[in-house]
mmCIF file of C-alpha atoms in Angstrom:
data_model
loop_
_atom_site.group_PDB
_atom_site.id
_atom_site.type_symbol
_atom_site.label_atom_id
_atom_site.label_comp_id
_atom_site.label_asym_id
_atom_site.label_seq_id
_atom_site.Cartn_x
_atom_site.Cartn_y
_atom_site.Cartn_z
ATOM 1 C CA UNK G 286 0.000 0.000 0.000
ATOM 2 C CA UNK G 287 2.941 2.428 0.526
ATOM 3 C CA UNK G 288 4.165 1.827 -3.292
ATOM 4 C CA UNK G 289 1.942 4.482 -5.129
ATOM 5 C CA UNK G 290 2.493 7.218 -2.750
ATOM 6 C CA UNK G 291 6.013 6.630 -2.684
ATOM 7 C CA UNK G 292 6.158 6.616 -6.696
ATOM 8 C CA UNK G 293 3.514 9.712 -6.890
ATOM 9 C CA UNK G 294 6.612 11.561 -5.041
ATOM 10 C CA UNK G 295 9.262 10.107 -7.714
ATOM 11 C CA UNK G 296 7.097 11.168 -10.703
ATOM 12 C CA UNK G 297 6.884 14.366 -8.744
ATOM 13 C CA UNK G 298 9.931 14.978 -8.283
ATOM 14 C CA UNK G 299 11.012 14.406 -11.816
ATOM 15 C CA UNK G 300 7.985 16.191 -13.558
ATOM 16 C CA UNK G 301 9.153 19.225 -11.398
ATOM 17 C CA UNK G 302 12.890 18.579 -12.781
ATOM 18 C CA UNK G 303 12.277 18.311 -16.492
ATOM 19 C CA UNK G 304 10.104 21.772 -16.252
ATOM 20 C CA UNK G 305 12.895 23.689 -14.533
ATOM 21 C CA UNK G 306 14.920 23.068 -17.892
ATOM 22 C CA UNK G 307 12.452 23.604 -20.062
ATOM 23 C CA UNK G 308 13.084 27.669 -21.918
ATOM 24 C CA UNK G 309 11.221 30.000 -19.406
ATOM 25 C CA UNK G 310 12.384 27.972 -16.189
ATOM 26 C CA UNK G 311 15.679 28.461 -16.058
ATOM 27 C CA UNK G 312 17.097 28.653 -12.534
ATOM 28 C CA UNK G 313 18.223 31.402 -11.040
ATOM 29 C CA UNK G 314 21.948 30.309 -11.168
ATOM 30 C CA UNK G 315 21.712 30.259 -15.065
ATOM 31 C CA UNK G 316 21.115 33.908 -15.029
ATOM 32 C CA UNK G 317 23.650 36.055 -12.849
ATOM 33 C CA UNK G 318 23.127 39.276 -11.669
ATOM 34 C CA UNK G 319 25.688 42.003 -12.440
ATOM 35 C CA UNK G 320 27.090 43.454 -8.648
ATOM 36 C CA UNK G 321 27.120 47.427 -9.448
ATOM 37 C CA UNK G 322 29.135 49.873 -6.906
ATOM 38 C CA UNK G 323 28.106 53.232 -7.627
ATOM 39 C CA UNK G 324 29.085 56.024 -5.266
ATOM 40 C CA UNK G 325 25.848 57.753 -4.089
ATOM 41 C CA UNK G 326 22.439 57.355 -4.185
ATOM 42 C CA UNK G 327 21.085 59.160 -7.120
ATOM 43 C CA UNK G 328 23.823 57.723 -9.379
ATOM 44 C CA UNK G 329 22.627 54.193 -8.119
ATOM 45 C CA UNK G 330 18.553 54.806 -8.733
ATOM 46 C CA UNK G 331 20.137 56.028 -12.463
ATOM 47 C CA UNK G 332 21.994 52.507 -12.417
ATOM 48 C CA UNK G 333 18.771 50.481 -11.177
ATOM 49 C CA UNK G 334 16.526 52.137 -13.731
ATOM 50 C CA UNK G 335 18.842 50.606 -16.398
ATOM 51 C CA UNK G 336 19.538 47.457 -15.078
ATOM 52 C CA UNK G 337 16.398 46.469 -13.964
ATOM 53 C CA UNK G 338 16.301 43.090 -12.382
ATOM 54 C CA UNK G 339 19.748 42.046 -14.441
ATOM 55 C CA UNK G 340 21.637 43.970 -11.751
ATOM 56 C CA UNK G 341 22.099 44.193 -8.095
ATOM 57 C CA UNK G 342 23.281 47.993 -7.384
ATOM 58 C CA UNK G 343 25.211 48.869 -4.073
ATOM 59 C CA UNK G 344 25.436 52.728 -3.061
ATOM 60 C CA UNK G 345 28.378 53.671 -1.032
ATOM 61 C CA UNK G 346 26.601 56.826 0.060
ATOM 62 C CA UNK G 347 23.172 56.164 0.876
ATOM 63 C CA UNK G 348 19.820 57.852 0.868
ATOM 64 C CA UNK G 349 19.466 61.503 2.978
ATOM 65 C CA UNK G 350 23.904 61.433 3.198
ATOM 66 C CA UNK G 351 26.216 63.586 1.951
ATOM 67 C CA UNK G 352 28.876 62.419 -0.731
ATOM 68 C CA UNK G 353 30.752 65.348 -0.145
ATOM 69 C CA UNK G 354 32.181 64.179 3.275
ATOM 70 C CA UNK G 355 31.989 60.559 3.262
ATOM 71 C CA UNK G 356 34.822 58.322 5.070
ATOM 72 C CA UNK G 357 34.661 54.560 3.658
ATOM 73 C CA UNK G 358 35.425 51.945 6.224
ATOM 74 C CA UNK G 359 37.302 48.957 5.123
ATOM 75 C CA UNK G 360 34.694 47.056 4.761
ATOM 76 C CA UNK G 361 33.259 49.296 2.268
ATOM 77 C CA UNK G 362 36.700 48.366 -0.076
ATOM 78 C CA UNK G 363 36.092 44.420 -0.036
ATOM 79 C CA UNK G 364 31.925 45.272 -1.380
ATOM 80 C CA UNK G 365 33.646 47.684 -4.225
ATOM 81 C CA UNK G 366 36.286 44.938 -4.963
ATOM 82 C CA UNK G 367 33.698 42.669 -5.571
ATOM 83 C CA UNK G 368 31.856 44.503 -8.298
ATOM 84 C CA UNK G 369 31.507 43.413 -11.578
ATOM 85 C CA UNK G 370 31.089 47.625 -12.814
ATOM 86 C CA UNK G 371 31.975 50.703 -10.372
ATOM 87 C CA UNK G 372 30.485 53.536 -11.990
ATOM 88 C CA UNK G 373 31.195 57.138 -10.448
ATOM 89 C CA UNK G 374 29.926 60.989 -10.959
ATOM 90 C CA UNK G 375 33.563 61.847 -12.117
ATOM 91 C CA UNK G 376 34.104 65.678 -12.306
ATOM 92 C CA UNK G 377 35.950 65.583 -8.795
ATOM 93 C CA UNK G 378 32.982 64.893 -7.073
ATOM 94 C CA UNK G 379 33.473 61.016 -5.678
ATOM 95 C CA UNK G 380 37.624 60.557 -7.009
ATOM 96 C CA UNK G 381 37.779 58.751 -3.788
ATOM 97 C CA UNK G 382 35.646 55.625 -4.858
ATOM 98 C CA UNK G 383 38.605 54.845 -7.594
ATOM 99 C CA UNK G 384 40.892 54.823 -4.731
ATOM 100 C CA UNK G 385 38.517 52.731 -2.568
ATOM 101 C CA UNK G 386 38.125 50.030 -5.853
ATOM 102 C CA UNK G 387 42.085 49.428 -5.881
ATOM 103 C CA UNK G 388 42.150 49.167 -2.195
ATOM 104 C CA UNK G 389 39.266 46.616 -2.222
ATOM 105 C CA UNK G 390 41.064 44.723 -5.582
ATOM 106 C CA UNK G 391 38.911 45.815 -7.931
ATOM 107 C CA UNK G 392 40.519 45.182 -11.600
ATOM 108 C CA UNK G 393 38.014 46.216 -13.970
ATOM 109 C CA UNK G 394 36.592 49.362 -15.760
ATOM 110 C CA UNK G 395 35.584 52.087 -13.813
ATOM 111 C CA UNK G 396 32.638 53.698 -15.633
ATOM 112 C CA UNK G 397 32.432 57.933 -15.539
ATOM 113 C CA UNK G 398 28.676 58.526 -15.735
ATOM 114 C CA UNK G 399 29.493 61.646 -16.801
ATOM 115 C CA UNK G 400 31.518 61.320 -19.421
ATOM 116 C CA UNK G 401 30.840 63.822 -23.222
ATOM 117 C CA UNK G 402 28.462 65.678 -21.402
ATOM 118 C CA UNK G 403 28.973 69.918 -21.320
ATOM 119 C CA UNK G 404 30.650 70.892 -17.779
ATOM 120 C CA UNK G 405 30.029 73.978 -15.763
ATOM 121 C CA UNK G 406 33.433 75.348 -15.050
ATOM 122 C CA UNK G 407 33.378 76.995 -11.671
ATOM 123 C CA UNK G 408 34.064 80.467 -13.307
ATOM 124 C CA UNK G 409 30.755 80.070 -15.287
ATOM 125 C CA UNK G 410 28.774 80.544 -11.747
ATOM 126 C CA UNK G 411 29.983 84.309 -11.257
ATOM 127 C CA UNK G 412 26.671 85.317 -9.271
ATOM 128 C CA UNK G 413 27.489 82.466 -6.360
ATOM 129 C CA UNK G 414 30.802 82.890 -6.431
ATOM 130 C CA UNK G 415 30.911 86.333 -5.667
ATOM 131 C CA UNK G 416 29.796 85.556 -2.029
ATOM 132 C CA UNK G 417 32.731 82.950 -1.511
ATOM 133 C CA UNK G 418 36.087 84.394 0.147
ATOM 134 C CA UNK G 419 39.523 83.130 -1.222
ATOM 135 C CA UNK G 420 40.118 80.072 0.916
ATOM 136 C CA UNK G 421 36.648 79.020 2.305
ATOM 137 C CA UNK G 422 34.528 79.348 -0.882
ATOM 138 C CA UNK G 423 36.433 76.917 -3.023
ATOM 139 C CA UNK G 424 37.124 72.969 -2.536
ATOM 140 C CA UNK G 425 38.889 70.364 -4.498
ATOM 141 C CA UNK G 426 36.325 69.707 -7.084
ATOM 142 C CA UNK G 427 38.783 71.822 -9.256
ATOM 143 C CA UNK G 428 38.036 74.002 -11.970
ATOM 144 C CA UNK G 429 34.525 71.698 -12.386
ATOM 145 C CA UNK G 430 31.467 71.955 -11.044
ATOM 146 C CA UNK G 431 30.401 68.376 -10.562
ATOM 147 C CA UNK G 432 26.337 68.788 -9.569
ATOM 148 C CA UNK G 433 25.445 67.751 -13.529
ATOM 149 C CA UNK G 434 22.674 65.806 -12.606
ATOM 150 C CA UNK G 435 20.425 68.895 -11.757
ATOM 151 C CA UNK G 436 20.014 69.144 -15.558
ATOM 152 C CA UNK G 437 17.895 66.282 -16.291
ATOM 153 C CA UNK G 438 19.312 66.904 -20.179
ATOM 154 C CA UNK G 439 22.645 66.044 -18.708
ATOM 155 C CA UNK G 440 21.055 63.057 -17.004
ATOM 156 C CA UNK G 441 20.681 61.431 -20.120
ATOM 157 C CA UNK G 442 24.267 61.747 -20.990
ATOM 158 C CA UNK G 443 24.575 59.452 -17.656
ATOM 159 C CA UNK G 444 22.138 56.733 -18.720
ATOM 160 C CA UNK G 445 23.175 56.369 -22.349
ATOM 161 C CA UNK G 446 26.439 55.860 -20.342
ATOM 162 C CA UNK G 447 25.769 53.197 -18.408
ATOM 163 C CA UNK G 448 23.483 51.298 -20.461
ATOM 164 C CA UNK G 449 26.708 51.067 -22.711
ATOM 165 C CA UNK G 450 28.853 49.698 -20.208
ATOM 166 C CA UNK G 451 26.563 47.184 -19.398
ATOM 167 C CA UNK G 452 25.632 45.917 -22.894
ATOM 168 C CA UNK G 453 29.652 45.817 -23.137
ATOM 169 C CA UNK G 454 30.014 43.778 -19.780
ATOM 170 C CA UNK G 455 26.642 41.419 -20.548
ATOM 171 C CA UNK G 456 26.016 41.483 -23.949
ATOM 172 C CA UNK G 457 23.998 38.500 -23.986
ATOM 173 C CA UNK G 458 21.386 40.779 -22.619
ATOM 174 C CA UNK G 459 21.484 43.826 -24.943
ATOM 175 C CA UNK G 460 18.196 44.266 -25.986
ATOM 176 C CA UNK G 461 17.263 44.318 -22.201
ATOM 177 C CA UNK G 462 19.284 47.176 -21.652
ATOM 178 C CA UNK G 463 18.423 48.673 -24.625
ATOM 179 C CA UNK G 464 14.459 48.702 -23.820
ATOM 180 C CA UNK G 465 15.327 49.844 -20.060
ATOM 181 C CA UNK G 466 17.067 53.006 -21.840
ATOM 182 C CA UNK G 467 14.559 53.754 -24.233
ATOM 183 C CA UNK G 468 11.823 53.553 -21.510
ATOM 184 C CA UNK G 469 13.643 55.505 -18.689
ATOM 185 C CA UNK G 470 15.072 58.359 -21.608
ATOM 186 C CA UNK G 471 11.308 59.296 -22.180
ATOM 187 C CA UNK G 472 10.416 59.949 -18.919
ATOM 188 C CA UNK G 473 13.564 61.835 -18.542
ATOM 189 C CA UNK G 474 12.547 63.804 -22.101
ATOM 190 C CA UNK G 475 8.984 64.211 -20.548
ATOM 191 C CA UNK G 476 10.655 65.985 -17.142
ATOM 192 C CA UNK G 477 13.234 68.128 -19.224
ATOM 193 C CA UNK G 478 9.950 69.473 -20.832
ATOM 194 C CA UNK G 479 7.829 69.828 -17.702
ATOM 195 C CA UNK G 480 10.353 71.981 -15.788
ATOM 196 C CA UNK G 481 11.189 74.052 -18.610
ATOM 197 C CA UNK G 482 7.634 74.770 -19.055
ATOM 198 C CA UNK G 483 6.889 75.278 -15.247
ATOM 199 C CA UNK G 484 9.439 77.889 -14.871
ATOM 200 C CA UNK G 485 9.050 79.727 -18.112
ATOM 201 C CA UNK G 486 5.983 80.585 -16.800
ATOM 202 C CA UNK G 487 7.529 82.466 -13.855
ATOM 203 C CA UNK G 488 7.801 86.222 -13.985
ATOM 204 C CA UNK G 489 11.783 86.893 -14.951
ATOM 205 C CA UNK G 490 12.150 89.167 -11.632
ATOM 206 C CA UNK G 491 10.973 86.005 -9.226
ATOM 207 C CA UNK G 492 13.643 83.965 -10.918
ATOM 208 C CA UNK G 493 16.164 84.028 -8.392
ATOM 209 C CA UNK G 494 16.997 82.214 -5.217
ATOM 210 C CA UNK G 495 19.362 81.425 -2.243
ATOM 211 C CA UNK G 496 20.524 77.787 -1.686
ATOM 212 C CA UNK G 497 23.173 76.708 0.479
ATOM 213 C CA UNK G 498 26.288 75.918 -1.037
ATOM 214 C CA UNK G 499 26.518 76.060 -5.248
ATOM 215 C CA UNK G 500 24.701 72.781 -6.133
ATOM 216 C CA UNK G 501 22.587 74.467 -8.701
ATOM 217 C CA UNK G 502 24.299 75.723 -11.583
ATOM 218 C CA UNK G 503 23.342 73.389 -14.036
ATOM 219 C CA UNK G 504 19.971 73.953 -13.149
ATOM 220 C CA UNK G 505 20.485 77.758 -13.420
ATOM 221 C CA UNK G 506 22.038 77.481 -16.855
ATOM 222 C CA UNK G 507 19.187 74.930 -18.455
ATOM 223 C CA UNK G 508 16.277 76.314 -16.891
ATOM 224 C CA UNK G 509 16.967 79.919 -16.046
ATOM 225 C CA UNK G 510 16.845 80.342 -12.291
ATOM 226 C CA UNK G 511 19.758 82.309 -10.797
ATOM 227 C CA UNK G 512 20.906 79.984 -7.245
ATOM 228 C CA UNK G 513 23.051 82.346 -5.182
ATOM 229 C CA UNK G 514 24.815 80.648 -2.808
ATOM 230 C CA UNK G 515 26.925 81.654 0.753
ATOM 231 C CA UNK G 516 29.250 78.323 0.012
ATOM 232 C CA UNK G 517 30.936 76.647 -2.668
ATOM 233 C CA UNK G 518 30.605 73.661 -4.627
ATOM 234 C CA UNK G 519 31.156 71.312 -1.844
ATOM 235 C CA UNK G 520 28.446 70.748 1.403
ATOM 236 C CA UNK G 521 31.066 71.404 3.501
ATOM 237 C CA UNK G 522 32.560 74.512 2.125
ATOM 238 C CA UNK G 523 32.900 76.975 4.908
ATOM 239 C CA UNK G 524 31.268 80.708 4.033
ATOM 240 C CA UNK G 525 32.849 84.245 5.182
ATOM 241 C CA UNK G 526 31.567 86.692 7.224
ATOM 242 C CA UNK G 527 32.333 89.111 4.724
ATOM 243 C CA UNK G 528 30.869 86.786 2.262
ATOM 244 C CA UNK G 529 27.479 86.346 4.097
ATOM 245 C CA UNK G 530 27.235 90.039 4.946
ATOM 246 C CA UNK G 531 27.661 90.968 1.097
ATOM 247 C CA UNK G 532 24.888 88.340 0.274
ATOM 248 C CA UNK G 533 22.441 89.742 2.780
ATOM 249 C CA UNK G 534 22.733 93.332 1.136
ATOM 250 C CA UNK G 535 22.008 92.375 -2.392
ATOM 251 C CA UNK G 536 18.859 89.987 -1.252
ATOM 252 C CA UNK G 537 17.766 93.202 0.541
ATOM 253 C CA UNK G 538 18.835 95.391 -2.370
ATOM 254 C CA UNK G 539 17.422 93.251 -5.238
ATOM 255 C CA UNK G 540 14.515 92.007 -2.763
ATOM 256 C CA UNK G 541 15.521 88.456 -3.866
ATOM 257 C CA UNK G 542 12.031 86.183 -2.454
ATOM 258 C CA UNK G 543 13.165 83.472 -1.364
ATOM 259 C CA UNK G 544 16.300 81.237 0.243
ATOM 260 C CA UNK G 545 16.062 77.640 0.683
ATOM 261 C CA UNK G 546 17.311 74.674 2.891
ATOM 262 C CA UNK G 547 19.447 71.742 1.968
ATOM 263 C CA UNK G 548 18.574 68.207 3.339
ATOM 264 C CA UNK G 549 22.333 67.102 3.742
ATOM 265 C CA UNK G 550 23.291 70.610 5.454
ATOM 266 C CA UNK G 551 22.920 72.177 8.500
ATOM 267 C CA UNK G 552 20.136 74.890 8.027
ATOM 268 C CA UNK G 553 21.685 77.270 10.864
ATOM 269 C CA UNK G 554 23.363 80.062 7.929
ATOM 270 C CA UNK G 555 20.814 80.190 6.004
ATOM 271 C CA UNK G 556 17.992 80.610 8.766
ATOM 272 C CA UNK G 557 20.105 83.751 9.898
ATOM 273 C CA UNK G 558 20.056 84.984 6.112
ATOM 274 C CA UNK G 559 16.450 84.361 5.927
ATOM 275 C CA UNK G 560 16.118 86.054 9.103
ATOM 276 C CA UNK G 561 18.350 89.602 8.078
ATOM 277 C CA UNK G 562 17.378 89.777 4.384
ATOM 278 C CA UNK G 563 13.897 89.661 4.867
ATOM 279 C CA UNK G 564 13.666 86.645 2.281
ATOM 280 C CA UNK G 565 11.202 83.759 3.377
ATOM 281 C CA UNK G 566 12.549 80.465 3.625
ATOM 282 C CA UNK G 567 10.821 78.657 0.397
ATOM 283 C CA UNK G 568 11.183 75.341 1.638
ATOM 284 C CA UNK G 569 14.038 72.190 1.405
ATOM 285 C CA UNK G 570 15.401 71.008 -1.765
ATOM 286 C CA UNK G 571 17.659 67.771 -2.224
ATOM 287 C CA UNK G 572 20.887 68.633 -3.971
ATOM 288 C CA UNK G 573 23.355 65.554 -3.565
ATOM 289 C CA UNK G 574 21.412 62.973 -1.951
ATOM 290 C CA UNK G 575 17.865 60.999 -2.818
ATOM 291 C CA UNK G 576 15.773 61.003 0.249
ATOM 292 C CA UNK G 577 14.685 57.780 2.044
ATOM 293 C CA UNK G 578 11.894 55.384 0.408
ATOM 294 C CA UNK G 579 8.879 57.319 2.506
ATOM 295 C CA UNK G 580 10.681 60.244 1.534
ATOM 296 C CA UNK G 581 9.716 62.840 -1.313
ATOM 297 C CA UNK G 582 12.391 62.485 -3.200
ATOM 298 C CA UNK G 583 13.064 58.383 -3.015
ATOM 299 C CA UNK G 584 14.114 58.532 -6.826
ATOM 300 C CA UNK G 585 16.240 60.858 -9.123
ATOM 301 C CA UNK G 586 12.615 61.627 -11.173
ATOM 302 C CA UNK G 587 10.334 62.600 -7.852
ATOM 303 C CA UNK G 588 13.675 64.461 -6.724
ATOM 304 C CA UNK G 589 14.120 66.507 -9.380
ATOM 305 C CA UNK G 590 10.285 66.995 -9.309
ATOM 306 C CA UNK G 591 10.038 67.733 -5.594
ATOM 307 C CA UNK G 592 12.497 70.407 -6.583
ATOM 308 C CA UNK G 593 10.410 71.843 -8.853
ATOM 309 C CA UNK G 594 7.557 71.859 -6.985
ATOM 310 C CA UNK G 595 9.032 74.156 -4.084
ATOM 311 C CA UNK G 596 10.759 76.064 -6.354
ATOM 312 C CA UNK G 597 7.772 77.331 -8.172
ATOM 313 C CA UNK G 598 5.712 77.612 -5.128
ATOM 314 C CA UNK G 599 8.320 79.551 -3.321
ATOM 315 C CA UNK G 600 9.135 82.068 -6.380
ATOM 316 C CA UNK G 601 5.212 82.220 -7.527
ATOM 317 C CA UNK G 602 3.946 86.007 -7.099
ATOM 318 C CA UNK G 603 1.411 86.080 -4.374
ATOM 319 C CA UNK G 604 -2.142 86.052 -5.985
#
């Protein structure tokens, strides 16, 4: 009597076998994922949005931190050593994951997202730079100003970037990363529009705006808003008195509307410039950093969105 139970288990087991290898079943094992190190976290949602489910994407820096003033642990070399594709900003902005790859072994290609695109050179920002002293203004991004991704036109630079790499490093799955590109360069086509649209609509003398340090360049030169700033290019830049002072006069003078917060910096300076200038704070925009999942910004489109959003409802002429 035990027979047939114990042969409906064999032909089970073996009906379950054959359909595992049948086209459409293949096991997981038969399909690798690529291990991506990227260096923050809107260069990794970029790198996820191209991958799709062919890649498993590890952020150095994570959501709501700042790239600007990370320090890797050792661990952090052995998960970038064990990448099959570190992909970085470039532009000076994250040099130190190329020196984290060779301490963690890492012998492959290091992909520059940003690569061909047009760069900002710090001179090109005269209006925040006037406000930075000789010394405390300036970092070590160089002569470059590395916040590209605030023009979503430069963002697709990035992805055309990366979905090359990848076709080049799994070409066996080309047309995947083909379609991913083609989907995700739309909706970045559709968002170039929208914001260029939005802000067009804005009077020209409510198109200017304090942020904290001089992450918004790129967005001033594609979408006409002027970003002063009392800090340089990098979060941690430290502003002058002198600087400050001089800022706070021509937001008086030019009766500049609003100033706005930074998630990944500390809101103290420009509360006080808020405070003295008579400019209303307009709200919090994300400059380096994603925010959490919950967050409003959890992705590089609802970032640059979010951004949008306050910026036009900060600069909008009362009704």
């Amino acid at each position: 009597m035990s027979f047939l139970p114990k042969f409906q288990r064999f032909a089970w087991l073996c009906a379950s076998l054959i359909l595992l290898n049948l086209p459409g079943h293949a096991r997981a094992s038969d399909t690798p994922v690529l291990r991506l190190a990227v260096s923050f976290s809107i260069l990794a949602d970029l790198a996820r949005e191209i991958g799709g489910e062919r890649v498993e994407v590890i952020s150095l820096v994570g959501a709501n931190e700042d790239a600007h003033s990370f320090q890797p642990r050792p661990s952090d070399a052995r998960r970038v050593g064990n990448a099959d594709l570190v992909i970085i900003n470039g532009l000076g902005f994250d040099d130190w994951m190329e020196r984290l790859a060779r301490a963690g072994g890492y012998r492959g290609t290091t992909l520059v997202a940003s690569a061909g695109i047009h760069q900002l050179a710090e001179e090109e920002d005269t209006h925040a730079h006037e406000h930075h002293e000789d010394g405390h203004g300036h970092d070590h991004h160089g002569s470059s100003d590395p916040h590209a991704w605030q023009d979503v036109s430069q963002v697709r630079h990035y992805v055309r970037n990366i979905a090359k790499a990848l076709r080049t490093l799994d070409p066996a799955h080309s047309k995947h990363y083909q379609h991913q590109l083609a989907r995700y360069d739309q909706q970045l086509a559709a968002l170039d529009d929208e914001i260029h649209q939005a802000i067009a609509r804005l009077p020209a003398e409510q198109r200017r705006a304090v942020s904290s340090h001089d992450a918004f360049a790129y967005f001033s030169h594609a979408y006409g808003i002027e970003f002063l700033a009392p800090a340089g290019l990098a979060s941690h830049a430290e502003a002058s008195a002198k600087g400050v002072a001089r800022l706070i006069e021509q937001l008086r003078r030019e009766r500049v509307p609003a100033v706005f917060l930074e998630t990944t910096i500390d809101r103290r300076l420009i509360e006080r410039i808020a405070a003295e200038s008579g400019a209303r704070i307009g709200g919090t925009l994300y400059s380096d950093a994603l925010s959490a999942a919950d967050g409003p910004a959890a992705s590089y489109l609802a970032m640059m969105r979010h951004n949008l959003r306050t910026i036009i409802d900060a600069l909008s002429p009362s009704p």
